[in-house]
mmCIF file of N, CA and C in Angstrom:
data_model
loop_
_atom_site.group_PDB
_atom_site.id
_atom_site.type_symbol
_atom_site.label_atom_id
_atom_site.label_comp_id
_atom_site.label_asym_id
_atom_site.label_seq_id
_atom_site.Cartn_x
_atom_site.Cartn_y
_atom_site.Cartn_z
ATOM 1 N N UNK J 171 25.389 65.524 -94.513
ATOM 2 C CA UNK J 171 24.011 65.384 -94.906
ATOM 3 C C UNK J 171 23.162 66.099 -93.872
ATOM 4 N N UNK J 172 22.321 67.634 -94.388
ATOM 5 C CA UNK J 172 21.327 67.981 -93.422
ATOM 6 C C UNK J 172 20.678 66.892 -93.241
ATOM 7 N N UNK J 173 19.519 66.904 -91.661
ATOM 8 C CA UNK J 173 18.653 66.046 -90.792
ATOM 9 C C UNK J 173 17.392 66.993 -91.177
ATOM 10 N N UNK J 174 16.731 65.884 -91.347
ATOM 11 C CA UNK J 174 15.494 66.630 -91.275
ATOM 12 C C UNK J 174 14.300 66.432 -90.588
ATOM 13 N N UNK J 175 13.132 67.404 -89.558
ATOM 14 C CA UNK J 175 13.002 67.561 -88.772
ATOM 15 C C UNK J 175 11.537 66.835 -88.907
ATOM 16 N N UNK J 176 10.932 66.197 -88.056
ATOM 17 C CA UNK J 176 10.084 64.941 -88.360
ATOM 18 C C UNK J 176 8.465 65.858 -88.661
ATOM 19 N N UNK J 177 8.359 66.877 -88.710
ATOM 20 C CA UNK J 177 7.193 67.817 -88.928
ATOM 21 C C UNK J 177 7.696 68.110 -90.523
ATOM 22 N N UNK J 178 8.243 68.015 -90.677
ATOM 23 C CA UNK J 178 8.827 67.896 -92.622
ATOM 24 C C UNK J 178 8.270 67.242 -93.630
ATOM 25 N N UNK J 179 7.924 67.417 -94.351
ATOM 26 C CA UNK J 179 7.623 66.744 -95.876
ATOM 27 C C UNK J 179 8.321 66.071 -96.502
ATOM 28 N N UNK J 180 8.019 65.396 -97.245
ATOM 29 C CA UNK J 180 9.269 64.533 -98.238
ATOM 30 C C UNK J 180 8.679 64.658 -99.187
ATOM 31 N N UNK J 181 9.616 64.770 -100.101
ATOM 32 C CA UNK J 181 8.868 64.562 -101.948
ATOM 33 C C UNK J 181 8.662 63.430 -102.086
ATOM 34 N N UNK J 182 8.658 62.224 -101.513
ATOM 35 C CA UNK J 182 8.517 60.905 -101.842
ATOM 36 C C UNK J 182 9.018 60.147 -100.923
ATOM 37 N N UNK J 183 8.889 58.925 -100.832
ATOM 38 C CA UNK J 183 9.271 58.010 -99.095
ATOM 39 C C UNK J 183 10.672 57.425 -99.989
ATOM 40 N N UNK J 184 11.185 57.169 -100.925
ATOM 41 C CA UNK J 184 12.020 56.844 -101.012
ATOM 42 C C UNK J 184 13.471 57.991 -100.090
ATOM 43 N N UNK J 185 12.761 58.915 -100.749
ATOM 44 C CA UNK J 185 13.867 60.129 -99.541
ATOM 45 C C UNK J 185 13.577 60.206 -98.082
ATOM 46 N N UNK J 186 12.537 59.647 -97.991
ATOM 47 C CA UNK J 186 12.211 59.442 -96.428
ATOM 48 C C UNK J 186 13.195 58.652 -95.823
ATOM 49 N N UNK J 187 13.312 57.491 -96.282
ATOM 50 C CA UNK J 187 14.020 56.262 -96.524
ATOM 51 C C UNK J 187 15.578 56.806 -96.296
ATOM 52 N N UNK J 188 16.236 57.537 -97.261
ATOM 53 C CA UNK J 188 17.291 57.948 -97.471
ATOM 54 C C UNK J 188 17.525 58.594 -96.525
ATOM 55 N N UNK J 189 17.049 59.555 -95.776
ATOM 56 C CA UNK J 189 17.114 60.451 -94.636
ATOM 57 C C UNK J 189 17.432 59.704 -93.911
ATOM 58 N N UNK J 190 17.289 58.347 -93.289
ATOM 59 C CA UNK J 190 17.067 57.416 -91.840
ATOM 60 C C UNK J 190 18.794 56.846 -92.208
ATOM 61 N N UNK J 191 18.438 56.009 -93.657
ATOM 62 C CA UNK J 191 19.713 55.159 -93.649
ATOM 63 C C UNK J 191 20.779 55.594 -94.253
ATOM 64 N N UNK J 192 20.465 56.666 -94.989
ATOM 65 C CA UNK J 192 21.656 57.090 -96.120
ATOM 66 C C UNK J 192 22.551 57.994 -95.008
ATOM 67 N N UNK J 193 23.471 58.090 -95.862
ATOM 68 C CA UNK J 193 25.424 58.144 -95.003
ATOM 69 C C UNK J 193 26.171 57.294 -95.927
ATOM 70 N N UNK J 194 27.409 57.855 -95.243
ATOM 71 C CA UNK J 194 28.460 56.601 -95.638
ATOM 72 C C UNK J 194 28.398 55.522 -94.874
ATOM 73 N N UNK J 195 28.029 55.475 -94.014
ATOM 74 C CA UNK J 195 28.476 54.185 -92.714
ATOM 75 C C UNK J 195 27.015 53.683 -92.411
ATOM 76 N N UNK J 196 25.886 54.128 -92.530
ATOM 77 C CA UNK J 196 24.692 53.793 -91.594
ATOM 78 C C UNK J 196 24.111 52.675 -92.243
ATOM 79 N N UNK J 197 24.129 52.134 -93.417
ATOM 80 C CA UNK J 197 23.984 50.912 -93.831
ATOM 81 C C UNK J 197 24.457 49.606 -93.882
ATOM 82 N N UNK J 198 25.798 50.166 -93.617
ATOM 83 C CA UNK J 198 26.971 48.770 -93.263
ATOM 84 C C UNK J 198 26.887 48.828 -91.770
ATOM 85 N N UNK J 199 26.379 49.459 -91.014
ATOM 86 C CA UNK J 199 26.260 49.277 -89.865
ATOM 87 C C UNK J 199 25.126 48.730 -89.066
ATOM 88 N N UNK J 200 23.813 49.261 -89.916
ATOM 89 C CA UNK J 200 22.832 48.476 -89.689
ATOM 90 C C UNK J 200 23.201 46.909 -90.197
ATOM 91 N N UNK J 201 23.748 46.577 -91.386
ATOM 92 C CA UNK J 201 23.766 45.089 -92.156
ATOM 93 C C UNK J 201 24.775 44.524 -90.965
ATOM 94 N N UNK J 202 25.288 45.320 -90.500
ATOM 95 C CA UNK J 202 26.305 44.434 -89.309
ATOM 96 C C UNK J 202 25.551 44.138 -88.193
ATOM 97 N N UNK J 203 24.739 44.943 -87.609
ATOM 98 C CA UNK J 203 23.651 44.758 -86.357
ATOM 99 C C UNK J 203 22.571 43.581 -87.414
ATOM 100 N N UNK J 204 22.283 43.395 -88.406
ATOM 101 C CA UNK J 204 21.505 42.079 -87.947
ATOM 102 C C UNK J 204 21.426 41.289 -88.023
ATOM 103 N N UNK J 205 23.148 40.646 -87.684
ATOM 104 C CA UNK J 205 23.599 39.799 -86.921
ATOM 105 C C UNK J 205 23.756 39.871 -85.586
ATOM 106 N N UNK J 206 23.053 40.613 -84.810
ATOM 107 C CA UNK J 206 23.029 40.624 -83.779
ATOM 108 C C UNK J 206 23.839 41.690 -82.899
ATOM 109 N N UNK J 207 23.378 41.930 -81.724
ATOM 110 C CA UNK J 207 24.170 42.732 -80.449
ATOM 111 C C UNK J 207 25.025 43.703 -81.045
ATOM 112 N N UNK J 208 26.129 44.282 -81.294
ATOM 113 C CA UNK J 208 27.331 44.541 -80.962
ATOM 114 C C UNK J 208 28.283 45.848 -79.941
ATOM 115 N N UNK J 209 28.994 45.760 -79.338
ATOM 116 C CA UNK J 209 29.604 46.609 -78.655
ATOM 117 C C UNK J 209 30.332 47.594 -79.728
ATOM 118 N N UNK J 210 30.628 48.714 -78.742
ATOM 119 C CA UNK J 210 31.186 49.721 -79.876
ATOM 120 C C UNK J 210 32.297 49.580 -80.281
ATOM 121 N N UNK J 211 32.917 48.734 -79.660
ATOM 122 C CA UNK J 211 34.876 47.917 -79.906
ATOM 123 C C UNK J 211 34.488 47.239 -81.169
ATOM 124 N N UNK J 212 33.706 46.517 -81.131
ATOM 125 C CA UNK J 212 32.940 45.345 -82.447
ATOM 126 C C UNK J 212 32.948 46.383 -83.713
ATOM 127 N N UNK J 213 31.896 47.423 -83.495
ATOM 128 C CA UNK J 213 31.893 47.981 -85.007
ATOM 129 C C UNK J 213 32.773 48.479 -85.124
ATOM 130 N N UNK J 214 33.587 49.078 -84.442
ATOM 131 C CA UNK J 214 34.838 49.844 -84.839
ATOM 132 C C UNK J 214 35.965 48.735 -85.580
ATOM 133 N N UNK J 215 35.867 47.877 -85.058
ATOM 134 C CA UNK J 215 36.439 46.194 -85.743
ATOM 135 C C UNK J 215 35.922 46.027 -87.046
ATOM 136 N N UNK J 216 35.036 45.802 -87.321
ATOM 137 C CA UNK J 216 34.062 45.579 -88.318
ATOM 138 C C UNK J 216 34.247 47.061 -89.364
ATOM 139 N N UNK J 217 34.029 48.189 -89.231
ATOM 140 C CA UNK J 217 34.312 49.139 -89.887
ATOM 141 C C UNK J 217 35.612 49.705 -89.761
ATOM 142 N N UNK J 218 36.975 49.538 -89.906
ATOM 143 C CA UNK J 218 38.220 49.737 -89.641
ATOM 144 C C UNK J 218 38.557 51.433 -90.099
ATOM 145 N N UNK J 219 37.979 51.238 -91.651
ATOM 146 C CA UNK J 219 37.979 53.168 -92.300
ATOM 147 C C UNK J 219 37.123 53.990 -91.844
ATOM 148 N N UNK J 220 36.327 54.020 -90.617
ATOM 149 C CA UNK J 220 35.569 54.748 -89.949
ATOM 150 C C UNK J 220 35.878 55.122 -89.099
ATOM 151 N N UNK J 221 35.989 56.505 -88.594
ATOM 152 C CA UNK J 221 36.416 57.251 -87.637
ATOM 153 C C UNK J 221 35.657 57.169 -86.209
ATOM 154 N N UNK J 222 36.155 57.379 -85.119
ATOM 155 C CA UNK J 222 35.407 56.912 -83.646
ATOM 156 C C UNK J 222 34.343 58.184 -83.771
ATOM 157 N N UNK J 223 34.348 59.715 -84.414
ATOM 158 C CA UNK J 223 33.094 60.223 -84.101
ATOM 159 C C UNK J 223 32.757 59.897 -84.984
ATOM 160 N N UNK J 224 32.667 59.735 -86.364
ATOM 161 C CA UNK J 224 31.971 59.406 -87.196
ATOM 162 C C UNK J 224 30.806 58.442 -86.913
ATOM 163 N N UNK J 225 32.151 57.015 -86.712
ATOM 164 C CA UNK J 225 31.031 55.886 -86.149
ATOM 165 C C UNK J 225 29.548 56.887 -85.188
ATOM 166 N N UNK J 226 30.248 57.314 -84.179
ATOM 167 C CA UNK J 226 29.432 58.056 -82.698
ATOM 168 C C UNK J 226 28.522 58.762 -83.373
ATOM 169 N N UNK J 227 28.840 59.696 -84.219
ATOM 170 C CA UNK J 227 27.428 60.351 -84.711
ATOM 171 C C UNK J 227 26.503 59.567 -85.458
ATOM 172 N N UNK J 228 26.852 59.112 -86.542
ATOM 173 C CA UNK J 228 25.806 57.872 -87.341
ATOM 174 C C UNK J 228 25.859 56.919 -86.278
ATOM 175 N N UNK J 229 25.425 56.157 -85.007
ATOM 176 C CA UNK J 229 25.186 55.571 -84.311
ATOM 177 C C UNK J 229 23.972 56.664 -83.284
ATOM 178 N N UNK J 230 24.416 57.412 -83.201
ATOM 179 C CA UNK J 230 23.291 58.657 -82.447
ATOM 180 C C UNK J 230 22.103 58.669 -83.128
ATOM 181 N N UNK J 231 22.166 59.083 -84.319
ATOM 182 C CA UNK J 231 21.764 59.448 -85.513
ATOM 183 C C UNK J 231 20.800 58.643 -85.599
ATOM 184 N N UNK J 232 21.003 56.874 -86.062
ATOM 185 C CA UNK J 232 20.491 55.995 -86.158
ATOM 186 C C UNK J 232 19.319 55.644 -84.618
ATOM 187 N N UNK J 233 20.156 55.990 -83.322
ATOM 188 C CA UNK J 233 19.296 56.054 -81.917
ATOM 189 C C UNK J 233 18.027 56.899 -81.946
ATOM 190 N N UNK J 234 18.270 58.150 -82.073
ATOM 191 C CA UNK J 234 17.101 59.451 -82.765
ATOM 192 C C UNK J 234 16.615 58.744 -83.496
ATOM 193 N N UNK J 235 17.015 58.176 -84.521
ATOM 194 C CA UNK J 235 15.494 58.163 -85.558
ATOM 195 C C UNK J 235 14.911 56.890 -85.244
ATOM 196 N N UNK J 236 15.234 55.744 -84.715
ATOM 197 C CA UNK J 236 14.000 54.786 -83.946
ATOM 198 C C UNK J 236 14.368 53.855 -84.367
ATOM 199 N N UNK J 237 15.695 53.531 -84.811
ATOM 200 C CA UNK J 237 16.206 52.331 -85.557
ATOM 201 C C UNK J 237 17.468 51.158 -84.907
ATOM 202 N N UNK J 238 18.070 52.225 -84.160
ATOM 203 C CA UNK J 238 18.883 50.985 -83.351
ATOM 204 C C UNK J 238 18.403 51.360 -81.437
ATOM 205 N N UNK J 239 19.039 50.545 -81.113
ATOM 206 C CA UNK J 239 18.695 50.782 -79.439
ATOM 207 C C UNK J 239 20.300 50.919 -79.102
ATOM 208 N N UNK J 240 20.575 51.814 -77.864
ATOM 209 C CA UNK J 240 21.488 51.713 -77.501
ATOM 210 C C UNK J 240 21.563 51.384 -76.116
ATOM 211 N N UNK J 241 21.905 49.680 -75.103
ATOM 212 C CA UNK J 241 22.096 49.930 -74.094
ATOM 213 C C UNK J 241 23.152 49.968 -73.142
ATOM 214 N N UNK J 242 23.098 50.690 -72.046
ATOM 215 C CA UNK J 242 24.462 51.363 -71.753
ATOM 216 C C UNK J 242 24.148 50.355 -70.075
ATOM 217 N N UNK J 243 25.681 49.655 -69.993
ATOM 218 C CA UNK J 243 25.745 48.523 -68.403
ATOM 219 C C UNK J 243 26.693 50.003 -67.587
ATOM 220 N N UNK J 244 25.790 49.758 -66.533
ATOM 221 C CA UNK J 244 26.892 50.535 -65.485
ATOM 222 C C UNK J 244 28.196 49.707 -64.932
ATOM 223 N N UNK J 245 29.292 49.643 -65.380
ATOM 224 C CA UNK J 245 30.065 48.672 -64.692
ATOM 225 C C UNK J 245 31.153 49.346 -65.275
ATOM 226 N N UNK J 246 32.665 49.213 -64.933
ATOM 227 C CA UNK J 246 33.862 50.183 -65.326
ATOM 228 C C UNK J 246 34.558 48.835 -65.818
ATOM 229 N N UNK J 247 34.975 48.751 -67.033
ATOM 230 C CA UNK J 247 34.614 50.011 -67.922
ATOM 231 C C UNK J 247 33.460 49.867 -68.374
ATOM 232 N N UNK J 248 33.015 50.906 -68.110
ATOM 233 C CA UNK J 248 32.018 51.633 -69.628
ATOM 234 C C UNK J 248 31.609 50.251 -70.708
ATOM 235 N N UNK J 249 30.327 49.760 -70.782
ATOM 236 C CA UNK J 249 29.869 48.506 -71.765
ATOM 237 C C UNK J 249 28.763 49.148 -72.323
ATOM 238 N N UNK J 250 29.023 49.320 -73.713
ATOM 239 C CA UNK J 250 27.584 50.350 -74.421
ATOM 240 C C UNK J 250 26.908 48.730 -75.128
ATOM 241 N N UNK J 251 26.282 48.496 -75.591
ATOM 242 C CA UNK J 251 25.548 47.379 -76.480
ATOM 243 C C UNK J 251 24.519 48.397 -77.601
ATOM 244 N N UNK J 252 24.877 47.921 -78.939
ATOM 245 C CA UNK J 252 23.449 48.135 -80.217
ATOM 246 C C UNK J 252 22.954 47.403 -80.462
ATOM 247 N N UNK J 253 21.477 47.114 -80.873
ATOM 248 C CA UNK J 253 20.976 46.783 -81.780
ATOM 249 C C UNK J 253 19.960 46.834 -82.524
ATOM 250 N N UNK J 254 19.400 46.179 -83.372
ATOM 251 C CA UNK J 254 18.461 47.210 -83.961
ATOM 252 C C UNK J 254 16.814 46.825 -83.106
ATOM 253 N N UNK J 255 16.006 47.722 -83.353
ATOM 254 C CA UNK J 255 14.758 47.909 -82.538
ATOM 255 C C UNK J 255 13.721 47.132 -83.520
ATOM 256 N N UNK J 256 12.647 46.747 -82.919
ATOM 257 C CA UNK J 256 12.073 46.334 -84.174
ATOM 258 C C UNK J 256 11.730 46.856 -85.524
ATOM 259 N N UNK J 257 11.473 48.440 -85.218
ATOM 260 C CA UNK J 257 11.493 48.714 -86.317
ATOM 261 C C UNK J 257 13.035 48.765 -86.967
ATOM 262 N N UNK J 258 13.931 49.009 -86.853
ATOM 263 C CA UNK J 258 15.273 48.607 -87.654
ATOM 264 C C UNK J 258 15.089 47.430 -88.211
ATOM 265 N N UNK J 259 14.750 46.344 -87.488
ATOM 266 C CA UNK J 259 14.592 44.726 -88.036
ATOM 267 C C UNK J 259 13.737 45.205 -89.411
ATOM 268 N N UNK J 260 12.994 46.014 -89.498
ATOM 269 C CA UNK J 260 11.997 46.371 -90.903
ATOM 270 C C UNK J 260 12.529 46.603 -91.942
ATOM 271 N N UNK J 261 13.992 47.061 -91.562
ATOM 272 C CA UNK J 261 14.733 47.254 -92.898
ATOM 273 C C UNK J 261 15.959 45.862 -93.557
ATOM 274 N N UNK J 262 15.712 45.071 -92.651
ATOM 275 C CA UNK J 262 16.048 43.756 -93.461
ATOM 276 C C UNK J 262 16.352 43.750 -94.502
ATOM 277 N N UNK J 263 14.599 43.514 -95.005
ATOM 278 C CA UNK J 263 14.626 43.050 -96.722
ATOM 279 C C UNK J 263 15.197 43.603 -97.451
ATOM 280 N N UNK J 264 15.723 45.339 -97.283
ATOM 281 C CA UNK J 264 15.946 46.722 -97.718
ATOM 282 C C UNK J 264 17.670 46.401 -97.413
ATOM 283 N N UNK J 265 18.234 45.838 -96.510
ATOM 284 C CA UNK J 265 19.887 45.756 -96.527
ATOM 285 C C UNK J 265 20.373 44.686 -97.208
ATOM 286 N N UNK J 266 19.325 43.831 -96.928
ATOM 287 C CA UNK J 266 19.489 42.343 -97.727
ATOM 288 C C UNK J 266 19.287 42.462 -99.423
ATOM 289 N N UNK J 267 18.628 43.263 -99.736
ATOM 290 C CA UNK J 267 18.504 43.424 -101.205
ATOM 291 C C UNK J 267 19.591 44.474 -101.919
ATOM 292 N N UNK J 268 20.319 45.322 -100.268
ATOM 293 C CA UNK J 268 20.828 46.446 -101.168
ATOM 294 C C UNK J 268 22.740 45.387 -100.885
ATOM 295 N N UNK J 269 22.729 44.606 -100.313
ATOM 296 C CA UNK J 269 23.313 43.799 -100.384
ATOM 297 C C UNK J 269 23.764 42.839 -101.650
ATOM 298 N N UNK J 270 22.711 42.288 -102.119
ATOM 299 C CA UNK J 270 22.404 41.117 -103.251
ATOM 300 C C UNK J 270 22.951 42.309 -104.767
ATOM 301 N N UNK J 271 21.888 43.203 -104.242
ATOM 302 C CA UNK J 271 22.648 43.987 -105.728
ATOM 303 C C UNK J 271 24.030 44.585 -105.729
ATOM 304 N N UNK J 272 24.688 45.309 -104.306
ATOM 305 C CA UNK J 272 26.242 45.421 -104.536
ATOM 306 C C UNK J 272 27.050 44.194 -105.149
ATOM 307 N N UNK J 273 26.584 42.984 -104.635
ATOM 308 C CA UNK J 273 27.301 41.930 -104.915
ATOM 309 C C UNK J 273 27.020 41.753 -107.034
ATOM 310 N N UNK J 274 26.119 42.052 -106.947
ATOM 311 C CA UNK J 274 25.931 41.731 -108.710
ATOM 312 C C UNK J 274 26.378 42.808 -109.597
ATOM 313 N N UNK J 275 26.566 44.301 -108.693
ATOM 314 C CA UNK J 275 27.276 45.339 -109.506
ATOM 315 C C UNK J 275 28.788 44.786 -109.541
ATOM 316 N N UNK J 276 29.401 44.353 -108.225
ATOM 317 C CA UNK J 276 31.276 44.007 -108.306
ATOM 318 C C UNK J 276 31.519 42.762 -109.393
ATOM 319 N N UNK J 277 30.414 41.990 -109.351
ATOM 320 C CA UNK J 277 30.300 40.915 -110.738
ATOM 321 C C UNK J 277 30.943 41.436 -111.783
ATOM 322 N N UNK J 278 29.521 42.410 -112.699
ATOM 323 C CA UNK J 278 29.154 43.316 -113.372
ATOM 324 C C UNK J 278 30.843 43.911 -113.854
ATOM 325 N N UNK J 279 31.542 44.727 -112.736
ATOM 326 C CA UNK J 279 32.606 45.582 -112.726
ATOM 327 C C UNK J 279 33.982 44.553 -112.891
ATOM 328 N N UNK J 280 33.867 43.203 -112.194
ATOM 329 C CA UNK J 280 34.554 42.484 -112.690
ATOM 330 C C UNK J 280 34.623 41.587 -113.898
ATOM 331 N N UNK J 281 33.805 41.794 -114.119
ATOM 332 C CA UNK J 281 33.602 40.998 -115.622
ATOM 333 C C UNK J 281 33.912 41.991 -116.343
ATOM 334 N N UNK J 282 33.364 43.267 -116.437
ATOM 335 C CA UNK J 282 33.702 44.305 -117.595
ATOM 336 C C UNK J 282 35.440 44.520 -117.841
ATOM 337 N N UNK J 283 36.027 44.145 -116.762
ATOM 338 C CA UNK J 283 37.527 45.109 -116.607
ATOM 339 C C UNK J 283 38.154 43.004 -117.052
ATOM 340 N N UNK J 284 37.509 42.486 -116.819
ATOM 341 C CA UNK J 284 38.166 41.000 -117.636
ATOM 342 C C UNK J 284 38.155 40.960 -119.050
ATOM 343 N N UNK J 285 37.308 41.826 -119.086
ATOM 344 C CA UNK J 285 36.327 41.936 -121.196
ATOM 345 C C UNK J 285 37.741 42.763 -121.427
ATOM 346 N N UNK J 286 37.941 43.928 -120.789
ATOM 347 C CA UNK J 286 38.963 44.486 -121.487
ATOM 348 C C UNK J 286 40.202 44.339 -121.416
ATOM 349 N N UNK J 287 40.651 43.366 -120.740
ATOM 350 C CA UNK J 287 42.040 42.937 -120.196
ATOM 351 C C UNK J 287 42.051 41.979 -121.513
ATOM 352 N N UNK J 288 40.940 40.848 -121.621
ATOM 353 C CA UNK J 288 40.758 40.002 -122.494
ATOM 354 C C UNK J 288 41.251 40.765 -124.370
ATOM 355 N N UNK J 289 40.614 41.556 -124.139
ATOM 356 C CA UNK J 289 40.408 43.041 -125.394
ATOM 357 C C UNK J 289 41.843 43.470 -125.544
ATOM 358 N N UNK J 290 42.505 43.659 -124.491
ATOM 359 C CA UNK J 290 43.728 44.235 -124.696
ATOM 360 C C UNK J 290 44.816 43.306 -125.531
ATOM 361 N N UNK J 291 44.793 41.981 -124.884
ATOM 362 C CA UNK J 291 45.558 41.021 -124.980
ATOM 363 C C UNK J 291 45.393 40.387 -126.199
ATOM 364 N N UNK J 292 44.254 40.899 -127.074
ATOM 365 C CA UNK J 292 44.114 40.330 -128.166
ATOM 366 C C UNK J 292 44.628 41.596 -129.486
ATOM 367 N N UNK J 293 44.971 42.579 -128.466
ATOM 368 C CA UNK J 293 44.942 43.936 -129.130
ATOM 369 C C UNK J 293 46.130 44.154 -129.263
ATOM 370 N N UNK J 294 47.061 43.430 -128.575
ATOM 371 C CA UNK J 294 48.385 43.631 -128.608
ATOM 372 C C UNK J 294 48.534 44.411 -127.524
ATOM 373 N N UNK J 295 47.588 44.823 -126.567
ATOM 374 C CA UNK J 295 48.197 46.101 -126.126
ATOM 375 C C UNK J 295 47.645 45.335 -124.511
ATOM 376 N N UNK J 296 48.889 45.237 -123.772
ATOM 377 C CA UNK J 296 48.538 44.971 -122.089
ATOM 378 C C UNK J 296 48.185 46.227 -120.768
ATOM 379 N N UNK J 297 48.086 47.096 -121.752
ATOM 380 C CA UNK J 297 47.866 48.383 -120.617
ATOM 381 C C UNK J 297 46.676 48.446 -119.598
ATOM 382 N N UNK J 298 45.629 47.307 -119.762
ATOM 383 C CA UNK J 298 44.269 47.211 -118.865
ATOM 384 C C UNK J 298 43.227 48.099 -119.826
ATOM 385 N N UNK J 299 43.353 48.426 -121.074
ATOM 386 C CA UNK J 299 42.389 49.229 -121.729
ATOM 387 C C UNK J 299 42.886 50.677 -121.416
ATOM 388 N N UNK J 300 43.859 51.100 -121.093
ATOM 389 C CA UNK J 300 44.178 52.413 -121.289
ATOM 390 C C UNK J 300 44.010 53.191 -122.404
ATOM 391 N N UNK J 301 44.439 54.399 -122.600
ATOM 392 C CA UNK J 301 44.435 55.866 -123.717
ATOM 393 C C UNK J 301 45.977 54.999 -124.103
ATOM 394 N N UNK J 302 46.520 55.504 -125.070
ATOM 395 C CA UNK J 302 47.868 55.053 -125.605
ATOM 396 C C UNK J 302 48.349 56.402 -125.100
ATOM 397 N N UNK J 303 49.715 56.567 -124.744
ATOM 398 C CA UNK J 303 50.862 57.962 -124.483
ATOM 399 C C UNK J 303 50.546 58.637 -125.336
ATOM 400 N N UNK J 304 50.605 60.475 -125.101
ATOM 401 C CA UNK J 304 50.463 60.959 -126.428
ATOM 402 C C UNK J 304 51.927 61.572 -126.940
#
């Protein structure tokens, strides 16, 4: 995903929006910071399919644009701490809602694939709603 440079325009704040949090990782990472603190051992725990630069750049990323804090203890080893700044805390309502609705789409996706399992089984046919062989 190009960055875009804060003297920039947006066609609309929803892409404003998207610019800060959108990624693969920068939303599950913010929803993990606000619960508080975490070290970089933690999210890497917490995000297991995320790669150590990956994490590192969307954690930078997120530092630049004014949303998490990063503080760094001088002591060996190395103790980094995140979390979010107040303005990060602003996007709450915005993780918490994009939260509430993932949870009602996997509903949604589980109920549909029960409809057709249900569908099948009445269909004679146990394939999960498949194409038949040709």
């Amino acid at each position: 995903m190009s960055r875009r440079r804060y003297d920039c325009e947006y066609g609309c704040s929803v892409e404003a929006t998207l610019d800060v949090i959108g990624g693969r990782w920068k939303g599950v990472i913010l929803f993990h910071l606000l619960g508080g603190k975490k070290r970089f051992g933690e999210l890497r725990r917490l995000l297991p399919e995320v790669t150590q630069r990956m994490l590192t750049n969307q954690l930078r990323e997120l530092e630049t644009d004014g949303v998490i804090h990063r503080r760094i203890f001088m002591e060996v080893p190395p103790k980094v701490e995140y979390s979010l700044t107040d303005f990060g805390r602003s996007l709450e309502p915005v993780l918490v809602g994009m939260r509430d609705w993932g949870d009602q789409w996997l509903s949604t996706i589980q109920a549909n694939k029960a409809g057709r399992l249900e569908q099948a089984v009445e269909d004679g046919d146990d394939r999960d709603g498949e194409e038949p062989p040709r």
